[in-house]
mmCIF file of C-alpha atoms and ligand atoms in Angstrom:
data_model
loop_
_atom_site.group_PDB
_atom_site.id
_atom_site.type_symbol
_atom_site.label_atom_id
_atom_site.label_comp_id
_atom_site.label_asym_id
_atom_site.label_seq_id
_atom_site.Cartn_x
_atom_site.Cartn_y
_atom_site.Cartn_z
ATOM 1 C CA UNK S 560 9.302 -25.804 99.162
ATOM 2 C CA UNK S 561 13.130 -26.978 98.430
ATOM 3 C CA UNK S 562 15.681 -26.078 101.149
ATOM 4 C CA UNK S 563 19.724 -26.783 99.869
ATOM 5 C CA UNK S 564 20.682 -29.121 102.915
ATOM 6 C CA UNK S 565 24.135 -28.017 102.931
ATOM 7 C CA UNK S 566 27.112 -27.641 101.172
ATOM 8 C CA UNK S 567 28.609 -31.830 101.030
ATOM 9 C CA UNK S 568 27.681 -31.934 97.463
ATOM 10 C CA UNK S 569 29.877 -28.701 96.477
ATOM 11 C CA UNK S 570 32.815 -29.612 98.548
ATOM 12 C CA UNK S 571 32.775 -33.501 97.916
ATOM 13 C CA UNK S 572 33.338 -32.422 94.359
ATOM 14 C CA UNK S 573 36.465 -30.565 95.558
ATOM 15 C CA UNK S 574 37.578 -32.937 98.120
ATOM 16 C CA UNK S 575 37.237 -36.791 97.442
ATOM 17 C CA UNK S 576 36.061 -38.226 100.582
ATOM 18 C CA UNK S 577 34.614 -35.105 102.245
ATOM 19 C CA UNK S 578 31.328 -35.890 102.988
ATOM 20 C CA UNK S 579 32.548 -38.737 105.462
ATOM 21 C CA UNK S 580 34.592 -36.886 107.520
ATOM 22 C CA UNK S 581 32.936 -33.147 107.599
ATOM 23 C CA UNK S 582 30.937 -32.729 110.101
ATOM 24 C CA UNK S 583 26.843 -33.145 109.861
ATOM 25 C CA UNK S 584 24.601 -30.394 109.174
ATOM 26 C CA UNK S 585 21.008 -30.084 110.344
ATOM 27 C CA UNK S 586 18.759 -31.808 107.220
ATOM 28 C CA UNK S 587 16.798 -28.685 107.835
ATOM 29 C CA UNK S 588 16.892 -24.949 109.468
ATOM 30 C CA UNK S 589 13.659 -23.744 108.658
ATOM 31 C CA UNK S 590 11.002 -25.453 110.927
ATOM 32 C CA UNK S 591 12.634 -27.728 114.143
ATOM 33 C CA UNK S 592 12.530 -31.169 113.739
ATOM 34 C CA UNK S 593 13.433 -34.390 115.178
ATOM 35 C CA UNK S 594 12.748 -38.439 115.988
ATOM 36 C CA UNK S 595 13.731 -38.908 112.314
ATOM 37 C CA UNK S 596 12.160 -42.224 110.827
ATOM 38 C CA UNK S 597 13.689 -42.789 107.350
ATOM 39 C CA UNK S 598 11.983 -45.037 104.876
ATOM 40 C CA UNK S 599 13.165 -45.430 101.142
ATOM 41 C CA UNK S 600 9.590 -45.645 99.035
ATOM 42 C CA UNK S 601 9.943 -45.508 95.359
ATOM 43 C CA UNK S 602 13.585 -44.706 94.998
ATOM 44 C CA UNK S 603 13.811 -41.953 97.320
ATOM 45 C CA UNK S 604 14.506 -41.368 101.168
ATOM 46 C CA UNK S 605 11.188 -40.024 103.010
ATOM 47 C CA UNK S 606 12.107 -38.682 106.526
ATOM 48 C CA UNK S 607 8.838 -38.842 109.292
ATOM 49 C CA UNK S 608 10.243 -36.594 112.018
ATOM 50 C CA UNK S 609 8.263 -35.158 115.020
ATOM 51 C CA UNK S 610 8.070 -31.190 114.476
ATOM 52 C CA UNK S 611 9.432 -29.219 117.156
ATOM 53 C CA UNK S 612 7.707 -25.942 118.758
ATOM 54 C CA UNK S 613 8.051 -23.511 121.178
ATOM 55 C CA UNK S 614 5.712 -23.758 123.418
ATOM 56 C CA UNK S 615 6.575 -21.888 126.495
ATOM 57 C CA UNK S 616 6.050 -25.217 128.859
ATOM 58 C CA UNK S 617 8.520 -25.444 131.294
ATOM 59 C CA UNK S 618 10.870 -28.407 131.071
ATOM 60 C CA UNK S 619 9.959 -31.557 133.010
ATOM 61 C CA UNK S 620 10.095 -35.483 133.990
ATOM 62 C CA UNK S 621 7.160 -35.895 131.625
ATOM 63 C CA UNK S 622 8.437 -33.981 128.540
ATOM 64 C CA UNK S 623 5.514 -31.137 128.469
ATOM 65 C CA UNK S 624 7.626 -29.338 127.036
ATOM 66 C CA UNK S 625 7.638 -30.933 123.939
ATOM 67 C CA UNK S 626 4.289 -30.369 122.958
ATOM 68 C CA UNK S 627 3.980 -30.650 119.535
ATOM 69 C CA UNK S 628 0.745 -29.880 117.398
ATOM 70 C CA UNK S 629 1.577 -31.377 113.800
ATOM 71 C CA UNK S 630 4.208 -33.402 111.232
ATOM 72 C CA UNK S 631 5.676 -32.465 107.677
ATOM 73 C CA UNK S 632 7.374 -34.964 105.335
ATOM 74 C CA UNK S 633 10.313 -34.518 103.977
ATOM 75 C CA UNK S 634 11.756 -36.114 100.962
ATOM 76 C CA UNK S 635 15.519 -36.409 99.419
ATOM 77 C CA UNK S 636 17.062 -38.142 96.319
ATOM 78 C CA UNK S 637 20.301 -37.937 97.524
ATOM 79 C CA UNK S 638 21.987 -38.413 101.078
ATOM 80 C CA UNK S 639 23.999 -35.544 100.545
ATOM 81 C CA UNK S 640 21.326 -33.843 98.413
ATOM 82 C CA UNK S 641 18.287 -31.077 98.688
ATOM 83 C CA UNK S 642 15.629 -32.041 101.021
ATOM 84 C CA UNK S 643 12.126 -31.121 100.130
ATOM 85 C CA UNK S 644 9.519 -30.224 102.859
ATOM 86 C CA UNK S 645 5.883 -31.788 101.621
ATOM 87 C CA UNK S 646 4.348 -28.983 104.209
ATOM 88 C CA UNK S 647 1.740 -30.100 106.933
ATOM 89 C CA UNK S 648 1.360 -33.867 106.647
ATOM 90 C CA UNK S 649 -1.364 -34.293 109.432
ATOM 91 C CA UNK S 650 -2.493 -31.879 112.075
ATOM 92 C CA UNK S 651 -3.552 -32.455 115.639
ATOM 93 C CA UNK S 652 -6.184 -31.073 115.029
ATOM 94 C CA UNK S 653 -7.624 -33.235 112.637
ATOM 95 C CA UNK S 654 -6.899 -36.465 115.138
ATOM 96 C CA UNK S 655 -10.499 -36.527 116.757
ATOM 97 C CA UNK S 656 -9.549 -38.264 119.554
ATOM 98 C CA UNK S 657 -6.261 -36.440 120.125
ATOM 99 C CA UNK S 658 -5.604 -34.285 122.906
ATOM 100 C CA UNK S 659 -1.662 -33.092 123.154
ATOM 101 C CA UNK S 660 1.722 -33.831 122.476
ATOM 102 C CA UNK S 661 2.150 -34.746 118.606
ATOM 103 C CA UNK S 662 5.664 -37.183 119.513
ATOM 104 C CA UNK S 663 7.824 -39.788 117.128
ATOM 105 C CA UNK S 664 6.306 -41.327 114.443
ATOM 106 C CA UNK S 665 6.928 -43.702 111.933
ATOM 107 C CA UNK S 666 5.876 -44.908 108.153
ATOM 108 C CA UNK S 667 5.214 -48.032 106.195
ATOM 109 C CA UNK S 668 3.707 -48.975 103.300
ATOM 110 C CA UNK S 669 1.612 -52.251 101.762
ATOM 111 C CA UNK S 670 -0.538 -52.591 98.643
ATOM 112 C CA UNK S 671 -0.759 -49.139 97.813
ATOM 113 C CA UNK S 672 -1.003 -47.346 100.947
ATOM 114 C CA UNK S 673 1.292 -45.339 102.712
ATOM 115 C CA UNK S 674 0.481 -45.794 106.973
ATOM 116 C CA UNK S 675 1.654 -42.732 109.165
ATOM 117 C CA UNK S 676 1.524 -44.565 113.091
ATOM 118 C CA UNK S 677 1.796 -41.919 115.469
ATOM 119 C CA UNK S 678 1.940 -41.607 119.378
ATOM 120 C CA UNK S 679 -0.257 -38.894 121.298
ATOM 121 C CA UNK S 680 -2.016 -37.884 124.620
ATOM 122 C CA UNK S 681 -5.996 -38.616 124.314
ATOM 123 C CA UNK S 682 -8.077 -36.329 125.997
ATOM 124 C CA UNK S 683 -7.648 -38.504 129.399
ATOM 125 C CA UNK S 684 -3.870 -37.302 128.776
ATOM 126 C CA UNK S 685 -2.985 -41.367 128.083
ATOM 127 C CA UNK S 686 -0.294 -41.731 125.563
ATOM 128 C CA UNK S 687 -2.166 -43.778 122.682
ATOM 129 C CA UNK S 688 -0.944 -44.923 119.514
ATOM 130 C CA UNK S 689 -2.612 -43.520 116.187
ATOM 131 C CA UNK S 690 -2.340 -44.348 112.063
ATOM 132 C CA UNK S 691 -3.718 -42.224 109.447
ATOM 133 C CA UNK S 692 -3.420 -42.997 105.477
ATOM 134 C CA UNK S 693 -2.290 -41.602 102.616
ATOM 135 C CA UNK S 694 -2.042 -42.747 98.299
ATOM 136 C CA UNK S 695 1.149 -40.518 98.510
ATOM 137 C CA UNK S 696 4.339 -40.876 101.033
ATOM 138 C CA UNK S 697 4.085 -37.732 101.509
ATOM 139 C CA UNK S 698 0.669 -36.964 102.723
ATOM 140 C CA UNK S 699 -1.519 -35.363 103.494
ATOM 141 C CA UNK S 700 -2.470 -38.403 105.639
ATOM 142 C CA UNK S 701 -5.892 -39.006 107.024
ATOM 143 C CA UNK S 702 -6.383 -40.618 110.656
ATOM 144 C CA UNK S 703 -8.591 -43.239 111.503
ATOM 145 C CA UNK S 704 -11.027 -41.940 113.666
ATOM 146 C CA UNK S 705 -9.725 -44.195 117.112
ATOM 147 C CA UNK S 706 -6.441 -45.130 119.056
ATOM 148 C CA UNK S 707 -5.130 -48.977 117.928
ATOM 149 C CA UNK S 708 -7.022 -51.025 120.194
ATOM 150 C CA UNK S 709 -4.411 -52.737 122.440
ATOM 151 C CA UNK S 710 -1.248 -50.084 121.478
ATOM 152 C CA UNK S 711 -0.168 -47.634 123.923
ATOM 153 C CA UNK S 712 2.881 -45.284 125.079
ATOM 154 C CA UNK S 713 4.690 -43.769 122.162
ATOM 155 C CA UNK S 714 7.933 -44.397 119.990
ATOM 156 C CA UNK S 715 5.622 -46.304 117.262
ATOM 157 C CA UNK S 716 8.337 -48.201 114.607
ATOM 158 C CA UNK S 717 7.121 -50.287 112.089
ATOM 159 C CA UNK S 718 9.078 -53.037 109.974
ATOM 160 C CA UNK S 719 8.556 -55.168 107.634
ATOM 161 C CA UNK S 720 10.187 -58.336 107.363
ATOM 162 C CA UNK S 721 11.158 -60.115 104.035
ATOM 163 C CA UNK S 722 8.424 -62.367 104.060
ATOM 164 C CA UNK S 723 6.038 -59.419 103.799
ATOM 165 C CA UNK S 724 4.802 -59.372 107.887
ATOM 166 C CA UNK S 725 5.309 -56.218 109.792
ATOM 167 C CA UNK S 726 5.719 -55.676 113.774
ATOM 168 C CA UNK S 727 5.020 -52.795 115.665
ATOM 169 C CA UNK S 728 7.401 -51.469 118.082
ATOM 170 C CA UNK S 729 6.588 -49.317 120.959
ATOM 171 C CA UNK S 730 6.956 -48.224 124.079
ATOM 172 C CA UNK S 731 8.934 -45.259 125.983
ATOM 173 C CA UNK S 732 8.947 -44.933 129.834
ATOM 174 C CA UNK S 733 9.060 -42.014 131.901
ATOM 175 C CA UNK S 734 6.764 -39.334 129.903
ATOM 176 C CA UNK S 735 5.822 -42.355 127.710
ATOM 177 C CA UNK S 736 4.247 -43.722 130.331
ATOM 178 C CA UNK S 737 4.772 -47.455 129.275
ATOM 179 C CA UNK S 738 5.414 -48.008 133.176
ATOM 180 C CA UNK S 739 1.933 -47.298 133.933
ATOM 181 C CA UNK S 740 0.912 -50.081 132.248
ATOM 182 C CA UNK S 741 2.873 -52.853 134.127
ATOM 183 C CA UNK S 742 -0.195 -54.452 134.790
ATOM 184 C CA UNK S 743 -1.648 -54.743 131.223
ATOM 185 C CA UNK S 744 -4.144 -51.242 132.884
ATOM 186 C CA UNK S 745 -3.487 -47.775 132.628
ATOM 187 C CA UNK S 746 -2.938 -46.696 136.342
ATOM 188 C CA UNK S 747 -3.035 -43.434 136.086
ATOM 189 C CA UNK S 748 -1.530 -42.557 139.455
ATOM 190 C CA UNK S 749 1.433 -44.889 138.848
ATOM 191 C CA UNK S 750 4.883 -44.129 138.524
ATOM 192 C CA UNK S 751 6.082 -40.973 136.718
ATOM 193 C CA UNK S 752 9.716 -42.766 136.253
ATOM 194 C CA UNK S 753 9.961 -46.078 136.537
ATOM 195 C CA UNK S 754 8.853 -48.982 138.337
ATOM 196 C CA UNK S 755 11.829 -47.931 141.142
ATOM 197 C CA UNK S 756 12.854 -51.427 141.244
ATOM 198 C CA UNK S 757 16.950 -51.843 139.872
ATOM 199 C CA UNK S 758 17.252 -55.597 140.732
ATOM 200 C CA UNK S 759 14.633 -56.810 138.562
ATOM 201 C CA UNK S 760 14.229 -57.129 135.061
ATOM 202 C CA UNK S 761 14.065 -53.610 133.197
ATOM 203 C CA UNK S 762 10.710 -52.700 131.380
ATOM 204 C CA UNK S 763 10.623 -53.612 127.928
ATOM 205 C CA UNK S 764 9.169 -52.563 124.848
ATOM 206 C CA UNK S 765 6.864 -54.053 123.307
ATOM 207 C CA UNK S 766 5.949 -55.659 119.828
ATOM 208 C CA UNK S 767 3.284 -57.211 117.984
ATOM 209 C CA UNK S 768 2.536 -58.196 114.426
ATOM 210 C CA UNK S 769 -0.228 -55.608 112.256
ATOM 211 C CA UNK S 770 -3.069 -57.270 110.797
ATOM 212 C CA UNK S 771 -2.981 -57.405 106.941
ATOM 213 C CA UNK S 772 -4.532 -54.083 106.586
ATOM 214 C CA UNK S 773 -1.991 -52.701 108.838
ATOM 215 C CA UNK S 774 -4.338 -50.370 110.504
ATOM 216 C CA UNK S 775 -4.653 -53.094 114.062
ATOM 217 C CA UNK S 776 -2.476 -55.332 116.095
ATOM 218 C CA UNK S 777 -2.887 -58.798 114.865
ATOM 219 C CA UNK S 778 -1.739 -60.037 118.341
ATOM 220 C CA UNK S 779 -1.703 -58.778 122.064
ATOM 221 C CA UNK S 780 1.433 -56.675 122.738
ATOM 222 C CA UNK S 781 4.525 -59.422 123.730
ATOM 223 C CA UNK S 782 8.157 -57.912 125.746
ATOM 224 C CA UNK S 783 10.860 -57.131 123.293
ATOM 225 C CA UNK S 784 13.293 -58.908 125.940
ATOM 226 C CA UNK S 785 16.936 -57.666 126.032
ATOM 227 C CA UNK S 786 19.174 -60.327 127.864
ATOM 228 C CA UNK S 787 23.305 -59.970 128.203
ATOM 229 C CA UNK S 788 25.788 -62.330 126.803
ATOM 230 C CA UNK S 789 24.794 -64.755 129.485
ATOM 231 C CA UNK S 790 21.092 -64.680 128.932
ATOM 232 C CA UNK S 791 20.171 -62.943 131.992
ATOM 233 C CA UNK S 792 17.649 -59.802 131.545
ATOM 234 C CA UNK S 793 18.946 -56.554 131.570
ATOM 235 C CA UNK S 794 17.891 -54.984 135.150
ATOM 236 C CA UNK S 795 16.013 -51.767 135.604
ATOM 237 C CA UNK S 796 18.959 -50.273 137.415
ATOM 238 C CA UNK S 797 21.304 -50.829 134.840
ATOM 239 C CA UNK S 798 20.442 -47.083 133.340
ATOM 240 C CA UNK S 799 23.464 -47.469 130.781
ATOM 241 C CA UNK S 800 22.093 -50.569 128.719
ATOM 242 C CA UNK S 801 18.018 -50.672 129.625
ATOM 243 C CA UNK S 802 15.576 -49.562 127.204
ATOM 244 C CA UNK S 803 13.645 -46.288 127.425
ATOM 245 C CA UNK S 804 12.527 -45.001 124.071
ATOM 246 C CA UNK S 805 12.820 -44.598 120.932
ATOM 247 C CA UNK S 806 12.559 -48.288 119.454
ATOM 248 C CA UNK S 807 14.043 -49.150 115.738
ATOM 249 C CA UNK S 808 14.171 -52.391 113.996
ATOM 250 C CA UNK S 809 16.091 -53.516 110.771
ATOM 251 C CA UNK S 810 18.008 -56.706 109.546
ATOM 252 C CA UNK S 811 21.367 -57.235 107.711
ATOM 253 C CA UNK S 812 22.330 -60.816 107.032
ATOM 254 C CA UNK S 813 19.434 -62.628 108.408
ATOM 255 C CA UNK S 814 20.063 -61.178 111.705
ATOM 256 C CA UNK S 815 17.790 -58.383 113.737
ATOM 257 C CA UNK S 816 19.019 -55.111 115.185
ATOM 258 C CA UNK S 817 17.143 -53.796 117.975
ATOM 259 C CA UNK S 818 18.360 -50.331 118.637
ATOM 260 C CA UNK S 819 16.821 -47.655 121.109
ATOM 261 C CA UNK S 820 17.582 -45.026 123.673
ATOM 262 C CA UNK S 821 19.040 -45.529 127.034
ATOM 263 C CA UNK S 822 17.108 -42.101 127.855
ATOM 264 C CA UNK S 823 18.612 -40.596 131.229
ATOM 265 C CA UNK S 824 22.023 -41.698 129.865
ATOM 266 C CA UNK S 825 21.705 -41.044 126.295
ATOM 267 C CA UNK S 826 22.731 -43.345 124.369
ATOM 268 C CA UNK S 827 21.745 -45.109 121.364
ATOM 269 C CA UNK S 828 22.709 -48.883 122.081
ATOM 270 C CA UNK S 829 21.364 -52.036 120.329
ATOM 271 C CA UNK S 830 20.948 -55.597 120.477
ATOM 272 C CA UNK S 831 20.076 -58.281 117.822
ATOM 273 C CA UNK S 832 18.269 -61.866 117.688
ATOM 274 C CA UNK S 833 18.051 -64.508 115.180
ATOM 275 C CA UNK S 834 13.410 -63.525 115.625
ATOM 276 C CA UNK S 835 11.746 -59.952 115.194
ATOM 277 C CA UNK S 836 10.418 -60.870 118.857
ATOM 278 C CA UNK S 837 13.675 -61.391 120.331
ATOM 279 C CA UNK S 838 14.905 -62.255 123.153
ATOM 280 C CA UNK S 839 17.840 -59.906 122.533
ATOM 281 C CA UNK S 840 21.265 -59.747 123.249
ATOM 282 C CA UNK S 841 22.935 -56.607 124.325
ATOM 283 C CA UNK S 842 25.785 -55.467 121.841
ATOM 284 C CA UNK S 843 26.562 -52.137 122.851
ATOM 285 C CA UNK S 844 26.272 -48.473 122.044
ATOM 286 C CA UNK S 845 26.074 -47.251 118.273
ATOM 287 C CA UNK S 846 26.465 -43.518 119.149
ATOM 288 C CA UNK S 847 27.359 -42.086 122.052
ATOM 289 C CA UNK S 848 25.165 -38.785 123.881
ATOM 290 C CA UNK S 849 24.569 -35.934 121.254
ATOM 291 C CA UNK S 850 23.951 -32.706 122.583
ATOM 292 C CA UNK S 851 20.791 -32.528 123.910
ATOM 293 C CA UNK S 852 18.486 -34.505 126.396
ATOM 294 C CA UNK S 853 17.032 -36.794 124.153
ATOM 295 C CA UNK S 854 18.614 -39.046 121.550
ATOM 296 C CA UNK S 855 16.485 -40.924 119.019
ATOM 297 C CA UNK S 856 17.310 -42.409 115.433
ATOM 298 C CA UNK S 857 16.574 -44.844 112.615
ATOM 299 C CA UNK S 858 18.834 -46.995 110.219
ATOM 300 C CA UNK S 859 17.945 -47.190 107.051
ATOM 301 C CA UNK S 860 20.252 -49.015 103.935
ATOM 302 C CA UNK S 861 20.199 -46.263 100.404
ATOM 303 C CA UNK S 862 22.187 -47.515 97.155
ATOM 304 C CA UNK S 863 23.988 -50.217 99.291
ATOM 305 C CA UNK S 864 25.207 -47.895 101.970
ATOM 306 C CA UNK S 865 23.639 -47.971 105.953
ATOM 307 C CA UNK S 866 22.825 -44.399 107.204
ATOM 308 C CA UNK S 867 22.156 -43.444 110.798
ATOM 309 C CA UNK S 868 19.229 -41.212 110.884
ATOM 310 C CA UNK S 869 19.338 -39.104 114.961
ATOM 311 C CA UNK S 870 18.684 -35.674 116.117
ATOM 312 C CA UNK S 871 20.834 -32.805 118.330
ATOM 313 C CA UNK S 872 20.075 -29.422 119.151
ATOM 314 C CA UNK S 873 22.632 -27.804 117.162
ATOM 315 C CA UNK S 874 20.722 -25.200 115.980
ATOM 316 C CA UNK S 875 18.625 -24.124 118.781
ATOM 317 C CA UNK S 876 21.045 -25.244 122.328
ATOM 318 C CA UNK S 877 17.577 -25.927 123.590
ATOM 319 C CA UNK S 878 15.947 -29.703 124.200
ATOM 320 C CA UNK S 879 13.074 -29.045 122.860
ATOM 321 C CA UNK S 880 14.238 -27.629 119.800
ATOM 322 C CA UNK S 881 15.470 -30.026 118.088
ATOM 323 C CA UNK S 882 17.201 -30.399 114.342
ATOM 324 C CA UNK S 883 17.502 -33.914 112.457
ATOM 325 C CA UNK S 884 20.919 -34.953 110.945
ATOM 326 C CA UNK S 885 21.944 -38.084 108.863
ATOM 327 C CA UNK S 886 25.614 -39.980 108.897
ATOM 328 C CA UNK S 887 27.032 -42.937 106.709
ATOM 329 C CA UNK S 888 26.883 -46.043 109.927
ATOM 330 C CA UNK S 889 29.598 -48.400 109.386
ATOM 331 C CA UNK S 890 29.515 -52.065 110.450
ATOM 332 C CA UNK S 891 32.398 -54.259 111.374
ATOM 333 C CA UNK S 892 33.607 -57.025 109.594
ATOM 334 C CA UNK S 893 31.294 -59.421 112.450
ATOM 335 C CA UNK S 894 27.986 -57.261 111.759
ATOM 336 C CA UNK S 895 28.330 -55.285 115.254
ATOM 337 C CA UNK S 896 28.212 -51.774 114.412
ATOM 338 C CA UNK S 897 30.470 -49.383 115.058
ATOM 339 C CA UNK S 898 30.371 -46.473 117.693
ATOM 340 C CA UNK S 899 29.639 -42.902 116.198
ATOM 341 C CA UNK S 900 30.748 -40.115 118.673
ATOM 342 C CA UNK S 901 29.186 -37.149 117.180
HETATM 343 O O1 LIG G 340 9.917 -36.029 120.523
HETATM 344 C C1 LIG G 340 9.275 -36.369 121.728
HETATM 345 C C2 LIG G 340 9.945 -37.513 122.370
HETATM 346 O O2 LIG G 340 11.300 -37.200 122.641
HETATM 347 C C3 LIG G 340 10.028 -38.759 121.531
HETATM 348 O O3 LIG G 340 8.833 -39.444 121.416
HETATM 349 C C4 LIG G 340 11.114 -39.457 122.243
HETATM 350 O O4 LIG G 340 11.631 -40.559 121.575
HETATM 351 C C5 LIG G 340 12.107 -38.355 122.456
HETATM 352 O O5 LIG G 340 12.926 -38.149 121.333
#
């Protein structure tokens, strides 16, 4: 199927400069979508975004409401282009070990093979982390038939580094449930927040490097550690700067961006180091709250430009229903990147 994204290309031919200024559109309006991961494989932008349902949950704490069964791939040549829809790229159903919520995934590829990681309950309703495989970017992918031993919670992001090694990010707290493992266990009575404790350092994601075949950690999980300009840890109180979800990694001139949501007060805020494992230094917020409960996003560099993958609910006015949007993302003369209020 090909869906016209929108009318940029039309008007930028009318107006010089148009498509930075106007407004975004949603990518899409035919299915809901969101948690875009963008990847550029073979000259062209491939888009891995969670596919949003209605599923008559009510909305809570734990996200049930976002209980979604399957993902589709979408592809475009151009940022301001058509955007293809490759159909159903992997179905819950076809996850043996999978029992609900289909959430963020992300992409990568090595040697031939495309890698779909994906986060979702197993049948203990534990948030694991999945991959499946594909010859094609697109998909259909096929899943392994067991969680990554040693990955858990959800927000999956995968990058590779120029020297050919790629980390896995993760982690999400709240319904992600990264705070029930504090411990290095599962407690699954623990905490359906946080670990309640604002004076002490804030839970972290977490990062390790894949194994050469990309399909297992290589390492045990370490903290992607996110310190302020005086080295001291962020603190789990400090609700405007911690991490919560949605993890993304990339690097521009030798340095690493750490970006993620703030969750509760929805922003997307980053952080960079001189190592893929951090520590991290707090920068600041690259786009302030969209419309919407959640906010989540990727970065991803196209013919020399940066673009700023994210999500609102434009098209629905409901959380759950989400639509995915993309946006030029400037950077300052210093490398900090600028603040997008959408
Ligand atoms: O889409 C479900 C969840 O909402 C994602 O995993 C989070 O990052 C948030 O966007």
């Amino acid at each position: 199927k090909t869906i016209v994204a929108g009318s940029c290309l039309l008007l930028s031919g009318l107006t010089p400069g148009f498509c930075q200024t106007a407004k975004p559109k949603p990518l899409v309006t035919h299915i809901y979508t969101a948690d875009p991961s963008a990847h550029v494989f073979n000259g062209k932008i491939y888009i891995y975004p969670s596919h949003d349902i209605e599923a008559n949950i009510p909305q809570d704490d734990a996200g049930s409401h976002f209980a979604m069964r399957d993902y589709h791939v979408l592809s475009m040549d151009a940022i301001d282009g058509k955007v293809t829809d490759h159909g159903v790229a992997l179905d819950i159903k076809d996850i043996p070990w999978a029992g609900r919520q289909l959430w963020a995934p992300d992409a990568a590829y090595k040697n031939g093979t495309y890698y779909l990681y994906f986060p979702v309950k197993d049948k203990q309703d534990v948030f694991r982390i999945g991959v499946a495989t594909s010859k094609s970017p697109a998909g259909p992918f096929k899943a392994e038939p067991q969680p990554m031993s040693g990955a858990y919670s959800i927000d999956p992001a995968v990058f590779t580094d120029t020297d050919g090694k790629s980390y896995l990010y993760l982690g999400g707290i709240w319904g992600g449930q990264l705070q029930r493992w504090h411990t290095g266990q599962y407690e699954a009575n623990g905490s359906k927040t946080d670990l309640g404790k604002d004076k002490e350092p804030a839970l972290s994601a977490k990062v390790a490097r894949l194994s050469n075949n990309m399909l297992q950690l290589d390492e045990p999980l370490r903290d992607v550690v996110i310190v302020d300009k005086t080295g001291k840890p962020l603190l789990g109180g400090d609700h405007d700067r911690r991490f919560f979800e949605g993890a993304w990694l990339h690097k521009y001139n030798g340095t690493y961006y750490f970006s993620y949501s703030t969750g509760d007060t929805h922003f997307l805020a980053y952080a960079t180091s001189k190592s893929p494992y951090g520590p991290f230094t707090y920068q600041g917020n690259l786009m302030n709250p969209v419309t919407g409960w959640t906010t989540h996003h990727s970065i991803v560099e196209f013919k020399g430009k940066w673009y700023l993958f994210y999500h609102d609910v434009e098209l629905s006015g409901k959380t759950h229903l989400r639509n995915i949007k993309v946006r030029e993302l400037k950077r300052n003369p210093d490398g900090t990147l600028e603040t997008i209020t959408p």
